[in-house]
Amino acid sequence: MFDMKKIKAVFAAAVMTAALFGGQVSATMMSPYGKVDFDAAAPIAFDDPRQITLSSSDNLVDLYVFVPNATGKYKMSVTQTGGTGKPAVQLFGSDQVVIPNFDYRTGMFNAEKGKKYYISAWTAEDYTSCEYTLSIIKFDGEGNPYTPTWMQKDGYWYYRNENAEFMTGWTEYRGGWFWFDEQGRMMKGWQEIGGNWYYLNPDNGAMFSGWQKIGGKWYYLKSSGVMVTGWQQLGNKWYFFNTSGDMVTGWKQISKKWYYFKSSGEMLTGWQHISGKWYYFKTSGEMLTGWQSIGGKWYYFESSGAMKTGWLPLSGKWYYLDTNGAMVTGSKKIGGKTYNFDKNGVCQNP
């Protein structure tokens, strides 16, 4: 219970520097001995956190006045941030009489729209320092005139709901999704959340999805925002994304097999002319090597995957691959001489 004998003359009005989110109205600090000057109380609004800083040498009290915008139940929040003393808060009604049985740590208080309620904040032990944040954070009543708000502090944005609670985790706002860490700070850019990577707009924090070009590289983010890796079928095309999430283009060896991806990231199949050479890729995208029967004809692909043309010495035998890569059988005039090839393509008169 508040000791009215401790209230003395008004000490002075002093500026409380630094509200939790900047721009705080000055609090009234006074001696805790003598009469309370309620007219000197500084205004505090719903969702208007104040940083109370009480020095062990001053032994002063902060005094605020709260005028609700709606009739209902309100809850006060006090969070100690420093000092050796313990927070002490007393609530006065509009008649400037102490409201009995009020405990800011557990209870809510009834308040009528437009009436004044006074809050005194000090430290429970004389001449001990104490720092704490005080705010009125919850409303329970007909309708709710209190709207969610964005706040900025130390370069970070925070979002409070209609109960003035800091949002954490995923939060939907105007059709977009935002991520707030455990301290309520809105995150931007790349973020690892729950073992998955997400990319949040570096300007406004909104979660991205779909194709995104970031730092000169392409990424794909699911509708849930999760960055994909590995093989992905998007539409009717296949793509491959590195473990870092960036889309692969050009040659890529995957599980000891070679694949080729266009500049758009699309995996190639079938015959492909790459850097002046012909290659053949299976429907799975795997590059072929060695002897391959394609469309009823035989072709030979080097270990690099490039299609071979001309004479091919192989295992002590000679083969000839036409300009289109097809293995020759039967008779063929090459360089003015006629050569004979059996049905397996082996030259009979090399």
Coordinates of C-alpha atoms in Angstrom, one line a residue:
M1 CA 0.0 0.0 0.0
F2 CA 1.3 3.5 -0.9
D3 CA 2.5 5.4 2.2
M4 CA 1.0 8.9 1.9
K5 CA 3.4 10.1 4.6
K6 CA 6.2 9.8 2.1
I7 CA 4.6 12.4 -0.2
K8 CA 6.2 15.8 0.3
A9 CA 6.4 19.0 -1.7
V10 CA 6.7 18.9 -5.5
F11 CA 10.4 18.6 -6.4
A12 CA 10.5 19.7 -10.0
A13 CA 9.5 18.6 -13.5
A14 CA 12.3 16.9 -15.3
V15 CA 12.7 15.3 -18.7
M16 CA 12.9 11.6 -18.7
T17 CA 15.3 11.0 -21.5
A18 CA 14.7 8.2 -24.0
A19 CA 11.4 6.5 -24.2
L20 CA 11.5 2.8 -25.2
F21 CA 10.6 3.9 -28.7
G22 CA 11.8 7.6 -28.8
G23 CA 10.0 10.8 -28.3
Q24 CA 8.6 10.2 -24.8
V25 CA 6.7 13.0 -23.1
S26 CA 8.6 14.3 -20.1
A27 CA 7.7 12.5 -16.8
T28 CA 7.2 14.5 -13.6
M29 CA 9.8 13.5 -10.9
M30 CA 9.1 14.6 -7.4
S31 CA 10.2 14.0 -3.9
P32 CA 8.5 11.0 -2.2
Y33 CA 7.7 13.0 0.9
G34 CA 4.6 15.1 1.1
K35 CA 1.6 16.1 -1.0
V36 CA 1.3 14.8 -4.6
D37 CA 0.9 17.5 -7.2
F38 CA -1.5 15.6 -9.6
D39 CA -1.7 18.5 -11.9
A40 CA 2.0 18.1 -12.7
A41 CA 1.6 14.5 -13.9
A42 CA 2.9 13.8 -17.4
P43 CA 0.5 12.1 -19.8
I44 CA 0.9 8.4 -20.6
A45 CA -1.2 6.7 -23.3
F46 CA -2.2 3.1 -24.0
D47 CA 0.7 1.4 -25.9
D48 CA 3.0 4.2 -24.7
P49 CA 5.9 2.5 -22.9
R50 CA 8.0 4.6 -20.5
Q51 CA 11.5 4.0 -19.2
I52 CA 11.6 4.7 -15.5
T53 CA 15.1 5.6 -14.3
L54 CA 15.5 6.2 -10.5
S55 CA 18.8 7.1 -9.0
S56 CA 19.8 6.0 -5.6
S57 CA 20.9 9.5 -4.7
D58 CA 17.7 11.2 -5.8
N59 CA 15.0 9.0 -4.2
L60 CA 12.3 10.5 -6.5
V61 CA 9.0 9.4 -7.9
D62 CA 7.7 9.5 -11.5
L63 CA 4.1 10.6 -11.9
Y64 CA 1.9 10.0 -14.9
V65 CA -1.8 10.5 -15.9
F66 CA -3.7 8.0 -18.1
V67 CA -6.9 9.0 -19.9
P68 CA -8.4 5.9 -21.6
N69 CA -10.1 6.2 -25.0
A70 CA -12.5 3.4 -24.1
T71 CA -14.2 1.9 -21.0
G72 CA -13.0 -1.5 -20.1
K73 CA -10.3 -3.4 -18.3
Y74 CA -6.6 -2.5 -18.7
K75 CA -3.4 -4.2 -17.7
M76 CA -0.2 -2.6 -16.7
S77 CA 3.2 -4.1 -17.6
V78 CA 6.4 -3.4 -15.6
T79 CA 9.7 -4.9 -16.7
Q80 CA 12.8 -4.3 -14.7
T81 CA 15.9 -3.5 -16.8
G82 CA 18.4 -2.5 -14.2
G83 CA 19.2 -1.2 -10.7
T84 CA 19.4 -2.8 -7.3
G85 CA 15.9 -1.8 -6.0
K86 CA 12.6 -3.3 -6.9
P87 CA 9.9 -1.5 -8.9
A88 CA 6.9 0.0 -7.0
V89 CA 3.8 1.3 -8.8
Q90 CA 0.6 2.7 -7.3
L91 CA -2.6 3.5 -9.1
F92 CA -4.9 6.4 -8.2
G93 CA -8.5 6.8 -9.5
S94 CA -10.0 9.9 -11.0
D95 CA -10.8 11.1 -7.5
Q96 CA -7.0 11.0 -6.8
V97 CA -7.6 8.3 -4.2
V98 CA -5.5 5.2 -4.1
I99 CA -7.3 2.3 -5.9
P100 CA -7.2 -0.5 -3.3
N101 CA -6.0 -4.1 -3.9
F102 CA -4.4 -3.2 -7.2
D103 CA -1.3 -5.2 -8.0
Y104 CA 0.4 -4.3 -11.3
R105 CA 2.1 -7.7 -11.4
T106 CA -1.0 -9.8 -11.8
G107 CA -4.2 -7.7 -12.0
M108 CA -6.1 -5.6 -14.4
F109 CA -7.9 -2.4 -13.5
N110 CA -11.2 -1.0 -14.6
A111 CA -11.2 2.4 -16.2
E112 CA -13.9 4.7 -17.7
K113 CA -13.4 6.5 -21.0
G114 CA -12.3 10.1 -20.6
K115 CA -11.5 9.9 -16.9
K116 CA -8.1 10.5 -15.4
Y117 CA -6.1 7.8 -13.7
Y118 CA -2.7 8.5 -12.0
I119 CA 0.3 6.3 -11.9
S120 CA 3.2 6.8 -9.5
A121 CA 6.3 4.9 -10.1
W122 CA 9.2 4.7 -7.7
T123 CA 11.5 2.1 -6.1
A124 CA 10.3 0.0 -3.2
E125 CA 13.5 0.6 -1.1
D126 CA 14.6 4.1 -0.2
Y127 CA 17.7 5.4 -1.9
T128 CA 18.2 2.4 -4.2
S129 CA 18.6 2.7 -8.0
C130 CA 16.0 1.1 -10.2
E131 CA 15.3 1.0 -13.9
Y132 CA 12.2 -0.4 -15.5
T133 CA 9.8 -0.1 -18.4
L134 CA 6.2 0.8 -17.6
S135 CA 3.4 0.5 -20.1
I136 CA -0.4 -0.1 -20.3
I137 CA -0.5 -3.1 -22.6
K138 CA -3.9 -4.8 -22.7
F139 CA -7.5 -3.8 -23.2
D140 CA -10.6 -5.9 -22.6
G141 CA -14.0 -4.2 -23.4
E142 CA -16.6 -3.4 -26.0
G143 CA -14.9 -2.8 -29.3
N144 CA -11.3 -1.7 -29.4
P145 CA -10.2 1.8 -30.3
Y146 CA -6.6 0.9 -30.0
T147 CA -5.0 0.0 -33.3
P148 CA -1.8 -2.0 -34.0
T149 CA 1.2 0.2 -34.4
W150 CA 4.7 0.1 -35.9
M151 CA 7.6 1.4 -33.9
Q152 CA 11.3 2.0 -34.6
K153 CA 14.2 1.8 -32.3
D154 CA 18.0 1.5 -32.8
G155 CA 17.5 0.8 -36.5
Y156 CA 14.9 -2.0 -36.0
W157 CA 11.2 -2.0 -36.6
Y158 CA 8.7 -3.5 -34.1
Y159 CA 5.0 -4.3 -34.4
R160 CA 2.5 -4.1 -31.6
N161 CA -0.9 -5.6 -31.8
E162 CA -4.1 -4.1 -30.5
N163 CA -3.2 -5.3 -27.0
A164 CA 0.2 -3.5 -27.4
E165 CA 2.0 -6.8 -27.3
F166 CA 5.2 -7.1 -29.3
M167 CA 4.8 -9.6 -32.1
T168 CA 7.4 -12.3 -32.5
G169 CA 7.7 -15.0 -35.1
W170 CA 5.7 -14.9 -38.3
T171 CA 3.1 -12.2 -38.5
E172 CA 0.7 -11.4 -41.3
Y173 CA 0.2 -7.7 -42.1
R174 CA -1.9 -6.3 -45.0
G175 CA -1.4 -9.5 -47.0
G176 CA 2.3 -9.8 -46.4
W177 CA 4.3 -12.0 -44.0
F178 CA 6.9 -10.6 -41.7
W179 CA 9.3 -12.3 -39.2
F180 CA 10.1 -10.8 -35.8
D181 CA 12.8 -12.3 -33.6
E182 CA 12.4 -13.1 -29.9
Q183 CA 13.1 -9.5 -29.1
G184 CA 10.3 -8.3 -31.4
R185 CA 12.7 -6.9 -34.0
M186 CA 11.5 -7.2 -37.6
M187 CA 14.2 -9.0 -39.7
K188 CA 15.3 -8.2 -43.2
G189 CA 17.4 -10.0 -45.9
W190 CA 18.4 -13.6 -45.6
Q191 CA 17.2 -15.3 -42.4
E192 CA 17.5 -18.9 -41.3
I193 CA 14.3 -19.8 -39.4
G194 CA 13.5 -23.3 -38.2
G195 CA 16.2 -24.8 -40.3
N196 CA 15.0 -23.1 -43.5
W197 CA 16.2 -20.0 -45.3
Y198 CA 14.0 -17.1 -46.2
Y199 CA 14.5 -13.8 -47.9
L200 CA 12.8 -10.8 -46.5
N201 CA 12.6 -7.6 -48.4
P202 CA 15.6 -5.5 -47.4
D203 CA 13.5 -2.4 -47.5
N204 CA 10.2 -3.3 -45.7
G205 CA 10.8 -6.8 -44.3
A206 CA 8.0 -8.5 -46.3
M207 CA 8.7 -12.2 -47.1
F208 CA 9.5 -12.9 -50.8
S209 CA 8.3 -15.9 -52.7
G210 CA 8.7 -17.2 -56.3
W211 CA 11.7 -16.3 -58.5
Q212 CA 14.0 -13.7 -57.0
K213 CA 17.3 -12.3 -58.3
I214 CA 19.4 -11.5 -55.3
G215 CA 23.0 -10.3 -55.5
G216 CA 23.2 -11.2 -59.2
K217 CA 22.0 -14.8 -58.7
W218 CA 18.6 -16.4 -59.1
Y219 CA 16.8 -18.2 -56.3
Y220 CA 13.4 -19.8 -56.0
L221 CA 11.3 -19.4 -52.8
K222 CA 8.2 -21.5 -52.2
S223 CA 4.9 -19.9 -51.5
S224 CA 5.8 -20.5 -47.9
G225 CA 8.9 -18.4 -48.5
V226 CA 11.3 -21.4 -48.0
M227 CA 14.3 -21.3 -50.2
V228 CA 14.6 -24.4 -52.4
T229 CA 17.8 -26.4 -53.0
G230 CA 18.6 -29.4 -55.2
W231 CA 16.4 -30.7 -58.0
Q232 CA 13.2 -28.8 -58.5
Q233 CA 10.5 -29.2 -61.1
L234 CA 8.9 -25.8 -61.7
G235 CA 6.1 -25.9 -64.3
N236 CA 7.2 -28.6 -66.8
K237 CA 10.9 -27.8 -66.5
W238 CA 13.6 -29.0 -64.2
Y239 CA 16.1 -26.8 -62.4
F240 CA 19.0 -27.4 -60.0
F241 CA 19.8 -25.2 -57.0
N242 CA 23.1 -25.3 -55.1
T243 CA 23.0 -25.9 -51.3
S244 CA 23.4 -22.1 -51.0
G245 CA 20.1 -21.8 -53.0
D246 CA 21.4 -20.1 -56.1
M247 CA 20.2 -21.5 -59.4
V248 CA 22.7 -23.5 -61.5
T249 CA 23.5 -22.6 -65.1
G250 CA 25.9 -24.2 -67.6
W251 CA 27.7 -27.5 -66.8
K252 CA 27.1 -29.1 -63.4
Q253 CA 28.2 -32.5 -62.1
I254 CA 25.6 -34.0 -59.8
S255 CA 26.1 -37.4 -58.2
K256 CA 29.0 -38.1 -60.6
K257 CA 26.8 -37.4 -63.6
W258 CA 27.0 -34.3 -65.9
Y259 CA 24.1 -32.1 -66.8
Y260 CA 23.8 -28.8 -68.7
F261 CA 21.5 -26.0 -67.8
K262 CA 20.5 -23.0 -70.0
S263 CA 21.1 -19.5 -68.9
S264 CA 17.5 -19.5 -67.7
G265 CA 18.3 -22.5 -65.5
E266 CA 16.3 -25.0 -67.5
M267 CA 17.8 -28.5 -67.7
L268 CA 18.5 -29.6 -71.3
T269 CA 17.7 -32.9 -72.8
G270 CA 18.2 -34.6 -76.2
W271 CA 20.6 -33.2 -78.8
Q272 CA 22.3 -30.0 -77.8
H273 CA 24.9 -27.9 -79.6
I274 CA 27.1 -26.3 -76.9
S275 CA 30.3 -24.3 -77.6
G276 CA 30.6 -25.7 -81.2
K277 CA 30.1 -29.3 -80.2
W278 CA 27.2 -31.7 -80.1
Y279 CA 26.1 -33.5 -77.0
Y280 CA 23.2 -35.8 -76.2
F281 CA 21.3 -35.8 -72.9
K282 CA 18.9 -38.4 -71.7
T283 CA 15.3 -37.4 -70.7
S284 CA 16.7 -37.3 -67.1
G285 CA 19.2 -34.7 -68.3
E286 CA 22.2 -37.0 -67.8
M287 CA 24.9 -36.5 -70.4
L288 CA 25.8 -39.6 -72.5
T289 CA 29.3 -40.9 -73.2
G290 CA 30.6 -43.9 -75.2
W291 CA 28.6 -45.8 -77.8
Q292 CA 24.9 -44.8 -77.9
S293 CA 22.1 -45.9 -80.2
I294 CA 19.8 -42.9 -80.9
G295 CA 17.0 -43.0 -83.5
G296 CA 18.2 -46.3 -84.9
K297 CA 21.8 -45.1 -85.5
W298 CA 25.0 -45.5 -83.5
Y299 CA 27.0 -42.6 -82.2
Y300 CA 30.1 -42.3 -80.2
F301 CA 30.6 -39.7 -77.4
E302 CA 33.9 -38.9 -75.9
S303 CA 34.5 -38.8 -72.2
S304 CA 33.8 -35.1 -72.3
G305 CA 30.4 -35.9 -73.8
A306 CA 31.3 -34.4 -77.2
M307 CA 30.0 -36.3 -80.2
K308 CA 32.9 -37.8 -82.3
T309 CA 33.1 -37.5 -86.1
G310 CA 35.7 -38.9 -88.5
W311 CA 38.0 -41.9 -87.9
L312 CA 37.8 -43.5 -84.5
P313 CA 40.4 -46.0 -83.4
L314 CA 39.0 -48.1 -80.5
S315 CA 40.3 -51.3 -79.0
G316 CA 42.5 -52.1 -82.0
K317 CA 39.6 -51.5 -84.5
W318 CA 38.7 -48.6 -86.7
Y319 CA 35.4 -47.0 -87.1
Y320 CA 34.2 -44.1 -89.1
L321 CA 31.6 -41.6 -87.9
D322 CA 30.0 -39.4 -90.5
T323 CA 29.8 -35.6 -90.3
N324 CA 26.4 -36.0 -88.5
G325 CA 28.1 -38.4 -86.0
A326 CA 26.4 -41.5 -87.3
M327 CA 28.5 -44.7 -87.4
V328 CA 29.2 -45.8 -91.0
T329 CA 28.4 -49.4 -92.2
G330 CA 28.8 -50.9 -95.7
S331 CA 31.0 -49.1 -98.2
K332 CA 32.1 -45.4 -98.0
K333 CA 34.5 -43.4 -100.1
I334 CA 36.8 -41.4 -97.7
G335 CA 39.6 -39.2 -99.0
G336 CA 39.4 -40.8 -102.5
K337 CA 39.6 -44.4 -101.2
T338 CA 36.7 -46.8 -100.7
Y339 CA 36.5 -48.5 -97.3
N340 CA 34.3 -51.4 -96.3
F341 CA 32.6 -51.5 -92.8
D342 CA 30.8 -54.5 -91.3
K343 CA 27.4 -54.3 -89.7
N344 CA 29.1 -53.4 -86.4
G345 CA 30.9 -50.5 -88.0
V346 CA 34.4 -52.1 -87.9
C347 CA 36.5 -51.2 -91.0
Q348 CA 37.6 -54.3 -92.9
N349 CA 40.3 -52.6 -95.0
P350 CA 41.8 -49.8 -92.8

